[in-house]
mmCIF file of C-alpha atoms in Angstrom:
data_model
loop_
_atom_site.group_PDB
_atom_site.id
_atom_site.type_symbol
_atom_site.label_atom_id
_atom_site.label_comp_id
_atom_site.label_asym_id
_atom_site.label_seq_id
_atom_site.Cartn_x
_atom_site.Cartn_y
_atom_site.Cartn_z
ATOM 1 C CA ASP A 1 -16.910 -22.019 16.137
ATOM 2 C CA GLY A 2 -17.664 -18.291 15.962
ATOM 3 C CA GLY A 3 -17.214 -16.512 12.700
ATOM 4 C CA ILE A 4 -18.585 -15.029 9.525
ATOM 5 C CA THR A 5 -19.877 -17.256 6.758
ATOM 6 C CA GLN A 6 -20.189 -16.000 3.219
ATOM 7 C CA SER A 7 -21.853 -17.991 0.472
ATOM 8 C CA PRO A 8 -21.485 -18.939 -2.230
ATOM 9 C CA LYS A 9 -17.717 -18.915 -2.661
ATOM 10 C CA TYR A 10 -18.060 -18.384 -6.426
ATOM 11 C CA LEU A 11 -20.992 -16.817 -8.248
ATOM 12 C CA PHE A 12 -21.701 -16.123 -11.879
ATOM 13 C CA ARG A 13 -24.111 -13.472 -13.101
ATOM 14 C CA LYS A 14 -25.762 -13.188 -16.467
ATOM 15 C CA GLU A 15 -26.447 -9.779 -18.008
ATOM 16 C CA GLY A 16 -29.549 -8.155 -16.592
ATOM 17 C CA GLN A 17 -29.693 -10.518 -13.650
ATOM 18 C CA ASN A 18 -29.808 -9.645 -9.956
ATOM 19 C CA VAL A 19 -27.772 -11.880 -7.657
ATOM 20 C CA THR A 20 -27.686 -12.068 -3.866
ATOM 21 C CA LEU A 21 -24.618 -12.756 -1.750
ATOM 22 C CA SER A 22 -25.194 -14.204 1.691
ATOM 23 C CA CYS A 23 -23.414 -13.137 4.888
ATOM 24 C CA GLU A 24 -24.154 -14.699 8.281
ATOM 25 C CA GLN A 25 -22.318 -14.117 11.569
ATOM 26 C CA ASN A 26 -22.574 -15.819 14.946
ATOM 27 C CA LEU A 27 -20.258 -13.412 16.787
ATOM 28 C CA ASN A 28 -23.187 -11.420 18.212
ATOM 29 C CA HIS A 29 -21.780 -8.280 16.574
ATOM 30 C CA ASP A 30 -24.084 -5.329 16.025
ATOM 31 C CA ALA A 31 -22.320 -3.820 13.008
ATOM 32 C CA MET A 32 -21.909 -5.462 9.619
ATOM 33 C CA TYR A 33 -20.235 -4.253 6.426
ATOM 34 C CA TRP A 34 -19.901 -5.081 2.749
ATOM 35 C CA TYR A 35 -16.720 -4.316 0.808
ATOM 36 C CA ARG A 36 -15.687 -4.753 -2.773
ATOM 37 C CA GLN A 37 -12.056 -5.616 -3.559
ATOM 38 C CA ASP A 38 -10.583 -5.075 -7.005
ATOM 39 C CA PRO A 39 -6.939 -5.727 -7.919
ATOM 40 C CA GLY A 40 -4.727 -2.816 -6.853
ATOM 41 C CA GLN A 41 -7.606 -0.876 -5.263
ATOM 42 C CA GLY A 42 -7.881 -2.214 -1.768
ATOM 43 C CA LEU A 43 -11.245 -2.512 -0.036
ATOM 44 C CA ARG A 44 -14.048 -0.114 -0.888
ATOM 45 C CA LEU A 45 -17.099 0.178 1.361
ATOM 46 C CA ILE A 46 -20.454 -0.579 -0.294
ATOM 47 C CA TYR A 47 -22.943 -0.554 2.619
ATOM 48 C CA TYR A 48 -22.836 -0.863 6.377
ATOM 49 C CA SER A 49 -25.316 -1.430 9.163
ATOM 50 C CA GLN A 50 -24.886 -0.683 12.855
ATOM 51 C CA ILE A 51 -28.248 -2.021 13.988
ATOM 52 C CA VAL A 52 -31.098 -4.213 12.772
ATOM 53 C CA ASN A 53 -33.437 -2.547 10.251
ATOM 54 C CA ASP A 54 -30.993 0.290 9.594
ATOM 55 C CA PHE A 55 -28.154 0.648 7.073
ATOM 56 C CA GLN A 56 -26.158 3.385 5.354
ATOM 57 C CA LYS A 57 -24.541 3.764 1.962
ATOM 58 C CA GLY A 58 -20.793 3.530 1.743
ATOM 59 C CA ASP A 59 -18.561 4.979 -0.938
ATOM 60 C CA ILE A 60 -19.764 2.851 -3.867
ATOM 61 C CA ALA A 61 -23.407 1.932 -3.144
ATOM 62 C CA GLU A 62 -24.781 2.512 -6.650
ATOM 63 C CA GLY A 63 -26.040 -0.721 -8.210
ATOM 64 C CA TYR A 64 -26.196 -2.555 -4.868
ATOM 65 C CA SER A 65 -28.873 -3.071 -2.226
ATOM 66 C CA VAL A 66 -28.900 -4.615 1.262
ATOM 67 C CA SER A 67 -31.278 -5.565 4.037
ATOM 68 C CA ARG A 68 -30.774 -6.137 7.754
ATOM 69 C CA GLU A 69 -33.815 -7.943 9.099
ATOM 70 C CA LYS A 70 -31.853 -10.044 11.586
ATOM 71 C CA LYS A 71 -28.770 -9.250 13.631
ATOM 72 C CA GLU A 72 -26.948 -12.279 12.242
ATOM 73 C CA SER A 73 -27.632 -11.677 8.558
ATOM 74 C CA PHE A 74 -26.701 -8.928 6.067
ATOM 75 C CA PRO A 75 -27.320 -10.060 2.464
ATOM 76 C CA LEU A 76 -26.054 -8.003 -0.464
ATOM 77 C CA THR A 77 -27.890 -7.878 -3.797
ATOM 78 C CA VAL A 78 -25.906 -6.933 -6.879
ATOM 79 C CA THR A 79 -28.496 -5.503 -9.226
ATOM 80 C CA SER A 80 -28.482 -5.265 -13.005
ATOM 81 C CA ALA A 81 -27.732 -1.540 -12.577
ATOM 82 C CA GLN A 82 -24.181 -2.455 -11.469
ATOM 83 C CA LYS A 83 -22.434 -2.496 -14.828
ATOM 84 C CA ASN A 84 -19.076 -3.776 -13.636
ATOM 85 C CA PRO A 85 -19.837 -6.316 -10.906
ATOM 86 C CA THR A 86 -16.832 -8.612 -11.365
ATOM 87 C CA ALA A 87 -14.920 -8.424 -8.083
ATOM 88 C CA PHE A 88 -14.183 -10.129 -4.775
ATOM 89 C CA TYR A 89 -16.869 -9.253 -2.199
ATOM 90 C CA LEU A 90 -16.077 -9.284 1.499
ATOM 91 C CA CYS A 91 -18.452 -9.140 4.441
ATOM 92 C CA ALA A 92 -17.262 -8.020 7.867
ATOM 93 C CA SER A 93 -18.654 -7.408 11.328
ATOM 94 C CA SER A 94 -17.593 -5.538 14.439
ATOM 95 C CA ILE A 95 -18.635 -4.767 17.995
ATOM 96 C CA VAL A 96 -20.391 -1.476 18.666
ATOM 97 C CA GLY A 97 -20.125 0.225 22.005
ATOM 98 C CA GLN A 98 -18.161 2.545 24.222
ATOM 99 C CA GLY A 99 -14.606 1.376 24.615
ATOM 100 C CA ALA A 100 -14.923 -1.224 21.878
ATOM 101 C CA LYS A 101 -11.998 -1.382 19.500
ATOM 102 C CA ASN A 102 -12.732 -0.664 15.864
ATOM 103 C CA ILE A 103 -11.746 -4.139 14.689
ATOM 104 C CA GLN A 104 -13.568 -5.702 11.771
ATOM 105 C CA TYR A 105 -13.664 -9.460 11.313
ATOM 106 C CA PHE A 106 -13.986 -10.728 7.783
ATOM 107 C CA GLY A 107 -15.572 -13.658 6.022
ATOM 108 C CA ALA A 108 -13.769 -15.685 3.356
ATOM 109 C CA GLY A 109 -15.347 -13.720 0.507
ATOM 110 C CA THR A 110 -17.439 -14.357 -2.598
ATOM 111 C CA ARG A 111 -15.910 -14.054 -6.053
ATOM 112 C CA LEU A 112 -18.479 -12.749 -8.525
ATOM 113 C CA SER A 113 -17.949 -13.010 -12.260
ATOM 114 C CA VAL A 114 -20.076 -12.003 -15.230
ATOM 115 C CA LEU A 115 -20.942 -14.635 -17.842
ATOM 116 C CA GLN B 1 -4.779 11.832 -4.024
ATOM 117 C CA LYS B 2 -5.790 8.729 -2.066
ATOM 118 C CA GLU B 3 -6.255 9.081 1.689
ATOM 119 C CA VAL B 4 -3.965 6.100 2.271
ATOM 120 C CA GLU B 5 -1.064 5.194 -0.019
ATOM 121 C CA GLN B 6 0.602 1.793 -0.015
ATOM 122 C CA ASP B 7 3.181 0.384 -2.408
ATOM 123 C CA PRO B 8 1.551 -2.612 -4.120
ATOM 124 C CA GLY B 9 4.798 -4.533 -4.539
ATOM 125 C CA PRO B 10 5.301 -7.356 -5.177
ATOM 126 C CA LEU B 11 8.047 -7.590 -2.598
ATOM 127 C CA SER B 12 10.177 -10.741 -2.614
ATOM 128 C CA VAL B 13 12.683 -11.484 0.152
ATOM 129 C CA PRO B 14 14.615 -14.599 1.283
ATOM 130 C CA GLU B 15 13.481 -16.575 4.297
ATOM 131 C CA GLY B 16 14.833 -15.158 7.550
ATOM 132 C CA ALA B 17 15.054 -11.572 6.285
ATOM 133 C CA ILE B 18 13.531 -8.588 8.056
ATOM 134 C CA VAL B 19 10.603 -7.201 6.085
ATOM 135 C CA SER B 20 9.470 -3.589 6.218
ATOM 136 C CA LEU B 21 6.025 -2.635 4.915
ATOM 137 C CA ASN B 22 4.849 0.973 4.892
ATOM 138 C CA CYS B 23 1.897 3.270 4.366
ATOM 139 C CA THR B 24 1.504 7.008 4.218
ATOM 140 C CA TYR B 25 -1.714 8.898 4.809
ATOM 141 C CA SER B 26 -3.016 12.406 4.323
ATOM 142 C CA ASN B 27 -5.603 12.875 7.107
ATOM 143 C CA SER B 28 -3.817 13.902 10.304
ATOM 144 C CA ALA B 29 -6.979 13.143 12.321
ATOM 145 C CA PHE B 30 -6.555 9.356 11.998
ATOM 146 C CA GLN B 31 -5.994 7.888 15.460
ATOM 147 C CA TYR B 32 -6.371 4.120 15.108
ATOM 148 C CA PHE B 33 -4.055 2.112 12.897
ATOM 149 C CA MET B 34 -4.260 -1.508 11.843
ATOM 150 C CA TRP B 35 -2.456 -4.070 9.758
ATOM 151 C CA TYR B 36 -4.385 -6.914 8.152
ATOM 152 C CA ARG B 37 -2.938 -9.992 6.460
ATOM 153 C CA GLN B 38 -4.790 -11.518 3.512
ATOM 154 C CA TYR B 39 -3.897 -14.878 2.033
ATOM 155 C CA SER B 40 -4.842 -15.533 -1.583
ATOM 156 C CA ARG B 41 -8.618 -15.957 -2.078
ATOM 157 C CA LYS B 42 -9.284 -15.447 1.652
ATOM 158 C CA GLY B 43 -10.655 -12.638 3.793
ATOM 159 C CA PRO B 44 -8.283 -10.287 5.650
ATOM 160 C CA GLU B 45 -7.372 -11.098 9.247
ATOM 161 C CA LEU B 46 -6.207 -8.562 11.811
ATOM 162 C CA LEU B 47 -2.503 -8.681 12.682
ATOM 163 C CA MET B 48 -1.871 -5.520 14.671
ATOM 164 C CA TYR B 49 -3.994 -2.751 16.196
ATOM 165 C CA THR B 50 -2.433 0.450 17.562
ATOM 166 C CA TYR B 51 -3.675 3.746 18.887
ATOM 167 C CA SER B 52 -1.851 7.015 18.156
ATOM 168 C CA SER B 53 1.943 7.179 17.812
ATOM 169 C CA GLY B 54 4.451 4.657 19.038
ATOM 170 C CA ASN B 55 5.498 1.046 18.656
ATOM 171 C CA LYS B 56 3.694 -2.198 19.380
ATOM 172 C CA GLU B 57 5.304 -5.614 19.299
ATOM 173 C CA ASP B 58 3.648 -9.025 18.992
ATOM 174 C CA GLY B 59 5.980 -11.938 18.447
ATOM 175 C CA ARG B 60 7.839 -11.452 15.173
ATOM 176 C CA PHE B 61 5.689 -8.455 14.218
ATOM 177 C CA THR B 62 6.225 -4.811 15.175
ATOM 178 C CA ALA B 63 3.884 -1.999 14.203
ATOM 179 C CA GLN B 64 5.192 1.552 14.240
ATOM 180 C CA VAL B 65 3.191 4.769 13.919
ATOM 181 C CA ASP B 66 4.729 8.195 13.300
ATOM 182 C CA LYS B 67 1.840 10.662 13.318
ATOM 183 C CA SER B 68 4.107 13.659 12.770
ATOM 184 C CA SER B 69 5.192 12.193 9.432
ATOM 185 C CA LYS B 70 1.834 10.514 8.725
ATOM 186 C CA TYR B 71 3.666 7.245 8.198
ATOM 187 C CA ILE B 72 3.060 3.760 9.542
ATOM 188 C CA SER B 73 5.181 0.642 9.253
ATOM 189 C CA LEU B 74 4.970 -3.080 9.884
ATOM 190 C CA PHE B 75 8.198 -4.994 10.489
ATOM 191 C CA ILE B 76 8.376 -8.774 10.233
ATOM 192 C CA ARG B 77 11.449 -10.403 11.787
ATOM 193 C CA ASP B 78 12.754 -13.845 10.839
ATOM 194 C CA SER B 79 10.339 -13.988 7.913
ATOM 195 C CA GLN B 80 8.873 -17.383 6.997
ATOM 196 C CA PRO B 81 7.345 -18.699 3.756
ATOM 197 C CA SER B 82 4.014 -18.783 5.616
ATOM 198 C CA ASP B 83 4.216 -14.967 5.845
ATOM 199 C CA SER B 84 3.698 -14.795 2.070
ATOM 200 C CA ALA B 85 0.461 -12.854 1.693
ATOM 201 C CA THR B 86 -0.929 -9.423 0.917
ATOM 202 C CA TYR B 87 -0.638 -6.949 3.808
ATOM 203 C CA LEU B 88 -3.207 -4.180 4.078
ATOM 204 C CA CYS B 89 -2.754 -1.141 6.253
ATOM 205 C CA ALA B 90 -5.930 0.445 7.599
ATOM 206 C CA MET B 91 -6.864 3.408 9.743
ATOM 207 C CA SER B 92 -9.841 5.159 11.283
ATOM 208 C CA LEU B 93 -10.723 8.381 13.043
ATOM 209 C CA TYR B 94 -12.616 6.884 15.943
ATOM 210 C CA SER B 95 -12.945 3.644 17.831
ATOM 211 C CA SER B 96 -15.999 1.390 17.762
ATOM 212 C CA ALA B 97 -17.618 0.784 14.384
ATOM 213 C CA SER B 98 -16.423 3.920 12.611
ATOM 214 C CA LYS B 99 -15.379 3.864 8.959
ATOM 215 C CA ILE B 100 -12.038 2.215 8.227
ATOM 216 C CA ILE B 101 -9.928 3.362 5.287
ATOM 217 C CA PHE B 102 -7.812 0.589 3.778
ATOM 218 C CA GLY B 103 -4.620 0.811 1.779
ATOM 219 C CA SER B 104 -4.476 -1.079 -1.486
ATOM 220 C CA GLY B 105 -2.197 -3.765 -0.029
ATOM 221 C CA THR B 106 1.397 -4.914 -0.555
ATOM 222 C CA ARG B 107 1.952 -8.392 -1.945
ATOM 223 C CA LEU B 108 4.805 -10.108 -0.071
ATOM 224 C CA SER B 109 6.587 -13.299 -1.078
ATOM 225 C CA ILE B 110 9.132 -15.059 1.170
ATOM 226 C CA ARG B 111 11.519 -17.302 -0.788
ATOM 227 C CA PRO B 112 12.572 -20.528 1.018
#
C-alpha cells in the first residue's frame, strides 16, 4: 500500500525540549513538505524539499529544522526555540517533473502538545 | 489581507441538499485550483483539481473557477452524512511541486 506515514500520532513536549516528528513515504515522490495547521488558519508551510540533501524554508521556518538524507524520509525537529509548538503537523509529498500536476498527498498528521 | 479567503463556517445542511462552498483570492496569477477534504484528525485528501477557468465535474462534485472574479466554488449534490468534513480550497501559480496556498477551510456538517 503506497502512502505517507507520520509518527507518532500524538506527541507531548516538555519546555526546553527538542522533539522530532517522523515522515516516511513509499510513493517514490521527489518533493516533500511540512505544514502546520492551527484552528482557523489553514495550512502554513514550514519547510519543503524537492531533492535529497536540499531543502528550503517555508513561511514559518523559525524554531524548526529538517533533514533530507533519503528520498523516502523527511523528519521535522521542533526545537526549544519554537515558543508556541502546539498544533497539528502534516507531512506531504508530490511528484516533480515536466507535466506533473501539482498535487500533494498528505499523511495522517501528528498532534503536538506542550506539557 | 490573506491571499486566499474562505468562510470558516460551520455550515450545516440537511441530507440531500446541494452544498456550495466558496473561496476568493487576490493573486490573479494563480492558474491551478484544488479542493481538499479533511476529516477530523486526518490529513487532507484531494477532491478536485482544475486548471484555469471553467467547470469540472466528478460524480456528485463540481468545481467551478471564475478567474475574472477571482472566485472558486465547489458544489456537492445529493449531500450525504459522510460528506461531513472540513473543505480546504487551494491554489498555485505553477504546476509540478510549486508552492500551494491553502484557504483556512470550511467546516461542513450534513444532518441525516
